[in-house]
Amino acid sequence: MECPKYLKKLLYALPAPIFWLGVWQGCAFLVDHRLGGRGNELLLPYPLSVWRVLVSLAGTEGFWTTVLTSLGRIGVGLVWGLALGALLAVLTCASPWADRLLSPAIRVVRAAPVASFILLVLLWTGRNKVPAVIAALMVMPVVWDSLSRGIQAADPKLLELARCYRFSRWKTAALIYLPSLRPQLLSALTTATGLAWKSGVAAEVLCLPEPSLGQRIYYTKYYLDIPELFAWTAVTVALSMVLERLLRACLGRWGRGRHG
Amino acid sequence: MIVCKDLRAAYGERAVLDGFSLKIPERGVTALSGPSGCGKTTLLRVLAGLEELQGGTISGIVPGETAILFQEDRLLQWRRVEQHLTDVLPRRRWDRVPELLALAELEGEGGRYPSALSGGMGRRLALARCLALEARLYLLDEPFAGVDLPRALRILERLRALPAPVLLVSHEEAVLERADRTVWLEGPPLRALEPR
């Protein structure tokens, strides 16, 4: 009898998480064995303890509000970063003057420490806006870089075809540039989503907007509640993965054909 | 009549066209044949306005009025067969799609992607897409590469009936025999040996 497809997928996906959970369990056991007492509670909790905390948190009133508010803020920042990065990539590739003017500024944004930006943006705007602005600022250079490379690498033979076959600019963009850019955009998206969450939550930790994942993480540090820190971190990672999957699914529909 | 007189073009120091002349009748297929690298493709690209002419004149046509089939298929892997034609045709002429598919003997393949086509089918799709352009001169660089001979000859007959002249490059004897006119070439620099 043939193994069902979903079961095959599950069997393929499960070993790695099980292995790393095993490593975590082993390390927590070592901490427990060596230190005893509050070792696990203060340094490295068992996976099961974190799971229990997570389940209890999920049952509380503020959990979903916190999660959805942070998701909204960082999601907005991510979308703005993607849009801005794409727009700047088009501009800098279309005009050498725009490239000369904008590229150094974008590179400065990419190299500057995120903490400096968080503090500056906190001074310039309200604390609730900081995570979105920071997420957008961190995502924008990554998307700009990927898409600029993609635009420059568009097949010159196809571009020559577009000129000869009298394609309008829009048609050239839609039929040649965008499908050629799809792999770059999908790869940039993975990096950008991770960056948006890292920087967005860091901004929340420093600015403490209410409610937010960052604020909850800040309080776990304040009260040395390490299992809860792990639980909120797990929530952040899960949200980042869900958002990335969602965006990839949306972009995956666009420009898809049969390659190869 | 399209008249090319004393055409000169070069790649760097290397002259590919050096005083080349050719007359193309108002209708029918003119076939060009000659060894690889003699400058046939360059001639087509010059006529299409893709290479800069360093001297000479072309009368009876301007580059914007030509349609070129490149030596490579240059198909868009993410577009279906039918879409390759609608991408080129103005919307009001989309009714020509079945006619063009029939000309290239691609009936029933409209919904497929290029990756699902054989080499010969891809070539015929590229040809149909080129013919979808309204032009006063069709420049076809090896349109029958990978196409079986009986089919190539049937398509050639349809090309001969087009309202605009066709200048094609081919190495296939049977194609050269059935063209309205064949020009044997050698080079570089390109020169005509014996018009038939």
Coordinates of C-alpha atoms in Angstrom, one line a residue:
Chain A
M1 CA 0.0 0.0 0.0
E2 CA 1.4 3.4 -0.9
C3 CA 2.1 5.9 1.8
P4 CA -0.3 8.9 1.7
K5 CA 1.3 12.2 0.5
Y6 CA 0.7 14.1 3.7
L7 CA 2.2 11.3 5.7
K8 CA 5.3 11.4 3.5
K9 CA 5.6 15.1 4.0
L10 CA 5.2 14.7 7.7
L11 CA 7.8 12.0 7.9
Y12 CA 10.2 14.2 5.9
A13 CA 9.6 17.3 8.0
L14 CA 9.5 15.8 11.5
P15 CA 13.1 14.4 12.1
A16 CA 14.9 17.8 12.2
P17 CA 12.6 19.4 14.9
I18 CA 12.6 16.2 16.9
F19 CA 16.4 16.1 16.8
W20 CA 16.7 19.7 18.0
L21 CA 14.1 19.2 20.7
G22 CA 16.1 16.2 21.8
V23 CA 19.3 18.4 21.9
W24 CA 17.4 21.1 23.9
Q25 CA 16.0 18.4 26.3
G26 CA 19.6 17.0 26.7
C27 CA 21.1 20.4 27.5
A28 CA 18.3 21.2 30.0
F29 CA 18.9 17.9 31.6
L30 CA 22.6 18.6 31.9
V31 CA 21.9 22.0 33.5
D32 CA 19.4 20.3 35.9
H33 CA 22.0 17.6 36.7
R34 CA 24.9 20.0 37.3
L35 CA 23.2 22.9 39.0
G36 CA 20.0 21.5 40.4
G37 CA 17.7 23.9 42.3
R38 CA 16.6 26.8 40.1
G39 CA 19.1 26.1 37.3
N40 CA 16.4 25.2 34.8
E41 CA 14.2 28.1 35.8
L42 CA 17.0 30.6 35.5
L43 CA 19.2 29.3 32.7
L44 CA 17.6 26.7 30.4
P45 CA 14.1 25.4 31.0
Y46 CA 12.9 22.0 29.7
P47 CA 10.9 22.1 26.5
L48 CA 7.9 20.7 28.3
S49 CA 8.0 23.6 30.9
V50 CA 8.1 26.1 28.0
W51 CA 5.1 24.3 26.3
R52 CA 3.1 24.5 29.6
V53 CA 3.8 28.2 29.9
L54 CA 2.9 28.7 26.3
V55 CA -0.4 26.9 26.8
S56 CA -1.2 28.9 29.9
L57 CA -0.3 32.1 28.1
A58 CA -2.5 31.3 25.1
G59 CA -5.5 31.0 27.5
T60 CA -5.0 34.5 28.9
E61 CA -7.0 37.4 27.7
G62 CA -4.1 39.6 26.6
F63 CA -2.2 37.0 24.7
W64 CA -4.0 37.2 21.4
T65 CA -4.3 41.0 21.5
T66 CA -0.5 41.2 22.1
V67 CA 0.2 38.7 19.3
L68 CA -2.1 40.3 16.7
T69 CA -1.0 43.9 17.5
S70 CA 2.7 43.0 17.1
L71 CA 1.8 41.0 13.9
G72 CA 0.0 44.0 12.6
R73 CA 2.8 46.5 13.4
I74 CA 5.6 44.4 12.0
G75 CA 3.5 43.2 9.0
V76 CA 2.8 46.8 8.0
G77 CA 6.5 47.6 8.3
L78 CA 7.4 44.5 6.2
V79 CA 5.0 45.4 3.5
W80 CA 6.2 49.1 3.5
G81 CA 9.8 47.9 3.4
L82 CA 9.1 45.5 0.4
A83 CA 7.3 48.3 -1.5
L84 CA 9.9 50.9 -0.8
G85 CA 12.8 48.5 -1.6
A86 CA 11.1 47.5 -4.9
L87 CA 10.4 51.2 -5.8
L88 CA 14.0 52.2 -5.1
A89 CA 15.4 49.2 -7.0
V90 CA 13.4 50.3 -10.1
L91 CA 14.5 53.9 -9.6
T92 CA 18.2 53.2 -9.2
C93 CA 18.2 50.8 -12.1
A94 CA 16.3 53.1 -14.4
S95 CA 18.3 56.2 -13.7
P96 CA 22.1 56.5 -13.1
W97 CA 21.5 59.8 -11.4
A98 CA 19.0 58.2 -8.9
D99 CA 21.5 55.4 -8.4
R100 CA 24.3 57.9 -7.6
L101 CA 22.1 59.8 -5.2
L102 CA 20.2 57.0 -3.5
S103 CA 22.6 54.0 -3.3
P104 CA 25.0 55.6 -0.7
A105 CA 22.0 56.5 1.5
I106 CA 20.6 53.0 1.3
R107 CA 24.0 51.5 2.1
V108 CA 24.2 53.7 5.2
V109 CA 20.8 52.6 6.3
R110 CA 21.9 49.0 5.8
A111 CA 25.1 49.4 7.8
A112 CA 23.9 51.6 10.6
P113 CA 23.2 49.9 14.0
V114 CA 19.5 49.2 14.4
A115 CA 19.6 50.5 18.0
S116 CA 20.6 54.0 16.8
F117 CA 17.6 54.0 14.4
I118 CA 15.3 52.8 17.1
L119 CA 16.3 55.7 19.4
L120 CA 16.1 58.3 16.7
V121 CA 12.7 57.1 15.4
L122 CA 11.5 57.0 19.0
L123 CA 12.4 60.7 19.3
W124 CA 10.8 61.6 16.0
T125 CA 7.6 59.6 16.2
G126 CA 5.3 58.0 18.8
R127 CA 6.5 54.7 20.4
N128 CA 3.7 52.8 18.7
K129 CA 5.0 53.6 15.3
V130 CA 8.7 52.7 16.0
P131 CA 8.5 48.9 15.3
A132 CA 6.8 49.4 11.9
V133 CA 9.2 52.1 10.8
I134 CA 12.2 50.1 12.0
A135 CA 11.0 46.9 10.3
A136 CA 10.5 48.8 7.1
L137 CA 14.0 50.4 7.3
M138 CA 15.7 47.1 7.9
V139 CA 13.8 45.3 5.1
M140 CA 14.1 48.0 2.5
P141 CA 17.9 47.7 1.8
V142 CA 17.7 43.9 1.6
V143 CA 14.8 44.0 -1.0
W144 CA 16.5 46.9 -2.9
D145 CA 19.8 44.9 -3.1
S146 CA 18.1 41.7 -4.3
L147 CA 15.8 43.3 -6.8
S148 CA 18.5 45.6 -8.2
R149 CA 20.7 42.6 -8.9
G150 CA 17.7 40.8 -10.4
I151 CA 16.8 43.7 -12.7
Q152 CA 20.4 44.0 -13.8
A153 CA 20.6 40.3 -14.5
A154 CA 17.4 40.2 -16.7
D155 CA 18.2 38.3 -19.9
P156 CA 19.5 40.9 -22.4
K157 CA 18.2 38.7 -25.3
L158 CA 14.7 38.8 -23.9
L159 CA 15.0 42.6 -23.5
E160 CA 16.2 42.9 -27.1
L161 CA 13.2 40.8 -28.1
A162 CA 10.9 43.1 -26.2
R163 CA 12.3 46.1 -28.0
C164 CA 12.1 44.5 -31.4
Y165 CA 8.6 43.2 -30.8
R166 CA 7.4 46.7 -29.7
F167 CA 6.5 45.8 -26.1
S168 CA 5.4 48.8 -24.1
R169 CA 7.4 49.6 -20.9
W170 CA 4.6 48.1 -18.8
K171 CA 4.5 44.9 -20.9
T172 CA 8.3 44.6 -20.7
A173 CA 8.1 45.0 -16.9
A174 CA 5.2 42.6 -16.6
L175 CA 6.4 39.9 -19.0
I176 CA 10.1 40.0 -18.7
Y177 CA 11.4 41.8 -15.6
L178 CA 8.8 40.6 -13.0
P179 CA 8.9 36.9 -13.9
S180 CA 12.7 37.1 -14.0
L181 CA 12.7 38.7 -10.6
R182 CA 10.5 36.2 -8.9
P183 CA 13.3 33.9 -7.6
Q184 CA 15.2 37.0 -6.2
L185 CA 12.1 38.3 -4.6
L186 CA 11.2 35.0 -3.0
S187 CA 14.7 34.7 -1.6
A188 CA 14.7 38.3 -0.4
L189 CA 11.4 37.7 1.3
T190 CA 12.8 35.0 3.5
T191 CA 15.6 37.2 4.7
A192 CA 13.4 40.3 5.0
T193 CA 10.7 38.6 7.1
G194 CA 13.3 37.3 9.6
L195 CA 14.9 40.8 9.7
A196 CA 11.5 42.5 10.1
W197 CA 10.7 40.4 13.2
K198 CA 14.1 40.6 14.7
S199 CA 14.3 44.4 14.4
G200 CA 10.6 45.0 15.0
V201 CA 10.7 43.1 18.3
A202 CA 14.0 44.7 19.3
A203 CA 12.2 48.1 18.7
E204 CA 9.3 46.9 20.9
V205 CA 11.7 45.8 23.7
L206 CA 13.3 49.3 23.7
C207 CA 10.2 51.4 23.1
L208 CA 7.6 49.3 25.0
P209 CA 4.6 50.1 23.0
E210 CA 1.4 48.6 24.4
P211 CA 0.5 45.8 23.9
S212 CA 3.5 44.1 22.3
L213 CA 5.6 41.0 22.2
G214 CA 8.7 43.1 22.9
Q215 CA 7.1 44.5 26.0
R216 CA 6.3 41.0 27.3
I217 CA 9.8 39.9 26.5
Y218 CA 11.1 42.9 28.4
Y219 CA 9.1 42.0 31.4
T220 CA 10.4 38.4 31.4
K221 CA 13.9 39.9 31.7
Y222 CA 12.8 42.2 34.4
Y223 CA 11.3 39.3 36.4
L224 CA 13.9 36.7 35.3
D225 CA 11.1 34.6 34.0
I226 CA 13.1 32.5 31.5
P227 CA 10.4 29.9 30.6
E228 CA 8.2 32.8 29.6
L229 CA 11.0 34.4 27.6
F230 CA 11.4 31.1 25.7
A231 CA 7.6 31.0 25.2
W232 CA 7.4 34.5 23.7
T233 CA 10.4 33.8 21.6
A234 CA 8.7 30.7 20.2
V235 CA 5.6 32.8 19.5
T236 CA 7.8 35.3 17.6
V237 CA 9.5 32.6 15.6
A238 CA 6.1 31.0 14.7
L239 CA 4.6 34.3 13.7
S240 CA 7.6 35.1 11.5
M241 CA 7.3 31.7 9.8
V242 CA 3.5 32.1 9.3
L243 CA 4.0 35.6 7.8
E244 CA 6.7 34.4 5.5
R245 CA 4.6 31.5 4.3
L246 CA 1.7 33.8 3.7
L247 CA 3.7 36.3 1.6
R248 CA 5.4 33.5 -0.3
A249 CA 2.1 32.0 -1.1
C250 CA 0.8 35.4 -2.4
L251 CA 3.9 36.0 -4.5
G252 CA 4.0 32.4 -5.6
R253 CA 0.8 32.8 -7.4
W254 CA 2.2 35.8 -9.4
G255 CA 4.3 35.2 -12.5
R256 CA 4.3 31.4 -12.0
G257 CA 4.7 29.3 -15.2
R258 CA 6.4 26.1 -16.1
H259 CA 10.1 26.7 -15.9
G260 CA 12.8 24.4 -17.2
Chain B
M1 CA 11.6 46.6 -54.0
I2 CA 13.8 46.9 -50.9
V3 CA 17.3 47.9 -52.0
C4 CA 20.4 47.6 -49.7
K5 CA 23.4 49.3 -51.3
D6 CA 27.0 49.3 -50.2
L7 CA 26.2 48.3 -46.6
R8 CA 29.1 48.5 -44.2
A9 CA 29.1 47.1 -40.6
A10 CA 31.9 45.8 -38.3
Y11 CA 32.4 44.3 -34.9
G12 CA 35.4 46.3 -33.7
E13 CA 38.2 45.9 -36.2
R14 CA 36.4 43.0 -38.0
A15 CA 34.4 44.2 -41.1
V16 CA 31.4 41.9 -41.5
L17 CA 29.6 43.9 -44.2
D18 CA 31.9 45.8 -46.5
G19 CA 30.0 47.3 -49.5
F20 CA 27.4 44.5 -49.5
S21 CA 24.4 45.1 -51.8
L22 CA 21.1 43.2 -52.1
K23 CA 17.7 43.6 -53.7
I24 CA 14.7 42.1 -52.1
P25 CA 11.5 41.8 -54.2
E26 CA 8.2 43.1 -52.9
R27 CA 6.8 39.6 -52.3
G28 CA 8.0 36.1 -51.9
V29 CA 10.8 34.3 -50.0
T30 CA 14.4 35.2 -50.6
A31 CA 16.7 32.6 -49.1
L32 CA 20.2 33.3 -47.9
S33 CA 22.7 30.5 -47.6
G34 CA 26.4 30.4 -46.8
P35 CA 28.9 29.1 -44.3
S36 CA 28.5 29.8 -40.6
G37 CA 30.0 33.1 -39.5
C38 CA 30.0 34.7 -42.9
G39 CA 27.7 37.5 -41.8
K40 CA 24.2 36.4 -42.6
T41 CA 22.9 37.1 -39.1
T42 CA 24.6 40.4 -39.0
L43 CA 22.9 41.4 -42.3
L44 CA 19.4 40.5 -40.8
R45 CA 20.3 42.4 -37.6
V46 CA 21.4 45.5 -39.7
L47 CA 18.1 45.3 -41.6
A48 CA 16.2 45.1 -38.3
G49 CA 18.0 48.1 -37.0
L50 CA 19.7 46.1 -34.2
E51 CA 23.3 46.8 -35.5
E52 CA 24.6 50.1 -36.4
L53 CA 25.2 50.7 -40.0
Q54 CA 28.6 52.3 -40.7
G55 CA 27.8 53.1 -44.3
G56 CA 25.5 52.4 -47.2
T57 CA 21.8 52.9 -47.7
I58 CA 18.6 50.8 -47.2
S59 CA 15.7 52.1 -49.2
G60 CA 12.1 50.9 -49.4
I61 CA 12.0 50.0 -45.6
V62 CA 12.7 51.5 -42.2
P63 CA 13.9 49.3 -39.3
G64 CA 10.6 49.8 -37.4
E65 CA 8.7 48.1 -40.3
T66 CA 10.6 44.8 -40.0
A67 CA 10.0 41.8 -37.9
I68 CA 12.9 39.5 -37.0
L69 CA 13.0 35.9 -35.9
F70 CA 16.2 35.5 -33.9
Q71 CA 18.5 32.6 -34.2
E72 CA 17.5 31.5 -30.7
D73 CA 13.8 30.9 -29.9
R74 CA 13.7 33.5 -27.0
L75 CA 10.5 32.1 -25.7
L76 CA 9.1 33.2 -22.4
Q77 CA 9.0 30.1 -20.2
W78 CA 6.3 31.5 -18.0
R79 CA 3.9 32.2 -20.9
R80 CA 1.6 29.7 -22.7
V81 CA 1.8 29.2 -26.4
E82 CA -1.3 31.3 -27.1
Q83 CA -0.1 34.0 -24.8
H84 CA 3.1 34.3 -26.9
L85 CA 0.9 35.4 -29.7
T86 CA -1.5 37.6 -27.8
D87 CA 1.5 39.4 -26.2
V88 CA 2.5 40.5 -29.7
L89 CA -0.8 41.0 -31.4
P90 CA -2.9 44.1 -30.7
R91 CA -6.1 43.2 -28.8
R92 CA -8.3 43.9 -31.9
R93 CA -6.2 41.2 -33.8
W94 CA -6.4 38.4 -31.2
D95 CA -8.7 36.6 -33.7
R96 CA -5.6 35.9 -35.7
V97 CA -4.3 33.4 -33.1
P98 CA -5.9 30.3 -34.6
E99 CA -4.7 31.3 -38.0
L100 CA -1.1 31.8 -36.8
L101 CA -1.2 28.5 -34.8
A102 CA -2.3 26.8 -38.0
L103 CA 0.4 28.4 -40.1
A104 CA 3.0 27.0 -37.7
E105 CA 1.1 23.7 -37.3
L106 CA 0.6 24.2 -33.6
E107 CA -3.1 23.7 -33.5
G108 CA -4.2 22.3 -30.1
E109 CA -1.0 23.4 -28.4
G110 CA -2.2 26.8 -27.3
G111 CA -2.5 26.0 -23.6
R112 CA 1.0 24.5 -23.2
Y113 CA 4.1 26.1 -21.8
P114 CA 7.3 26.2 -23.9
S115 CA 9.0 23.6 -21.5
A116 CA 6.3 21.1 -22.7
L117 CA 7.2 21.7 -26.4
S118 CA 9.8 19.9 -28.5
G119 CA 12.7 21.8 -30.0
G120 CA 10.9 22.0 -33.4
M121 CA 7.7 23.1 -31.8
G122 CA 9.4 25.8 -29.9
R123 CA 11.0 27.0 -33.2
R124 CA 7.6 27.1 -34.9
L125 CA 6.1 29.0 -32.0
A126 CA 8.9 31.6 -32.2
L127 CA 8.2 31.8 -36.0
A128 CA 4.4 32.2 -35.4
R129 CA 5.1 35.0 -32.9
C130 CA 7.3 36.8 -35.3
L131 CA 4.7 36.5 -38.0
A132 CA 2.1 37.9 -35.6
L133 CA 3.9 41.3 -35.9
E134 CA 2.6 43.5 -38.7
A135 CA 5.7 44.1 -40.8
R136 CA 6.8 45.1 -44.3
L137 CA 9.7 42.7 -44.3
Y138 CA 10.1 39.5 -42.3
L139 CA 13.7 38.6 -41.4
L140 CA 13.9 34.9 -40.4
D141 CA 17.2 33.5 -39.1
E142 CA 17.1 29.7 -39.5
P143 CA 13.3 29.4 -39.1
F144 CA 13.3 25.6 -39.7
A145 CA 16.1 24.6 -37.3
G146 CA 14.9 21.4 -35.7
V147 CA 11.7 21.3 -37.8
D148 CA 11.2 18.1 -39.9
L149 CA 11.6 18.7 -43.6
P150 CA 8.1 17.9 -44.9
R151 CA 6.6 20.3 -42.3
A152 CA 9.3 22.9 -43.1
L153 CA 8.4 22.8 -46.7
R154 CA 4.6 23.2 -46.0
I155 CA 5.3 26.2 -43.8
L156 CA 7.6 27.6 -46.5
E157 CA 4.7 27.5 -48.9
R158 CA 2.7 29.6 -46.5
L159 CA 5.5 32.1 -46.1
R160 CA 5.6 32.5 -49.9
A161 CA 2.0 33.5 -49.8
L162 CA 2.5 36.2 -47.2
P163 CA 1.6 39.8 -48.3
A164 CA 5.1 41.0 -47.2
P165 CA 8.5 39.8 -48.4
V166 CA 10.5 37.2 -46.4
L167 CA 14.3 37.1 -46.2
L168 CA 15.3 33.9 -44.5
V169 CA 18.6 32.2 -43.7
S170 CA 18.7 28.4 -44.2
H171 CA 21.2 25.6 -44.8
E172 CA 18.5 23.1 -45.9
E173 CA 18.9 22.3 -49.6
A174 CA 15.2 21.5 -50.1
V175 CA 14.2 24.9 -48.6
L176 CA 16.7 26.8 -50.7
E177 CA 15.4 25.0 -53.9
R178 CA 11.8 25.9 -53.1
A179 CA 12.4 29.6 -52.2
D180 CA 11.5 32.2 -54.8
R181 CA 15.1 33.3 -54.9
T182 CA 18.3 32.1 -53.3
V183 CA 21.4 34.1 -52.7
W184 CA 24.6 32.2 -52.0
L185 CA 26.9 34.0 -49.7
E186 CA 30.4 33.9 -48.4
G187 CA 32.6 35.9 -46.1
P188 CA 33.3 37.8 -43.9
P189 CA 33.1 40.3 -45.3
L190 CA 29.8 39.2 -46.7
R191 CA 29.5 39.0 -50.4
A192 CA 27.0 37.3 -52.8
L193 CA 28.2 34.5 -55.0
E194 CA 25.4 33.8 -57.5
P195 CA 21.8 34.9 -57.4
R196 CA 19.5 32.3 -58.8

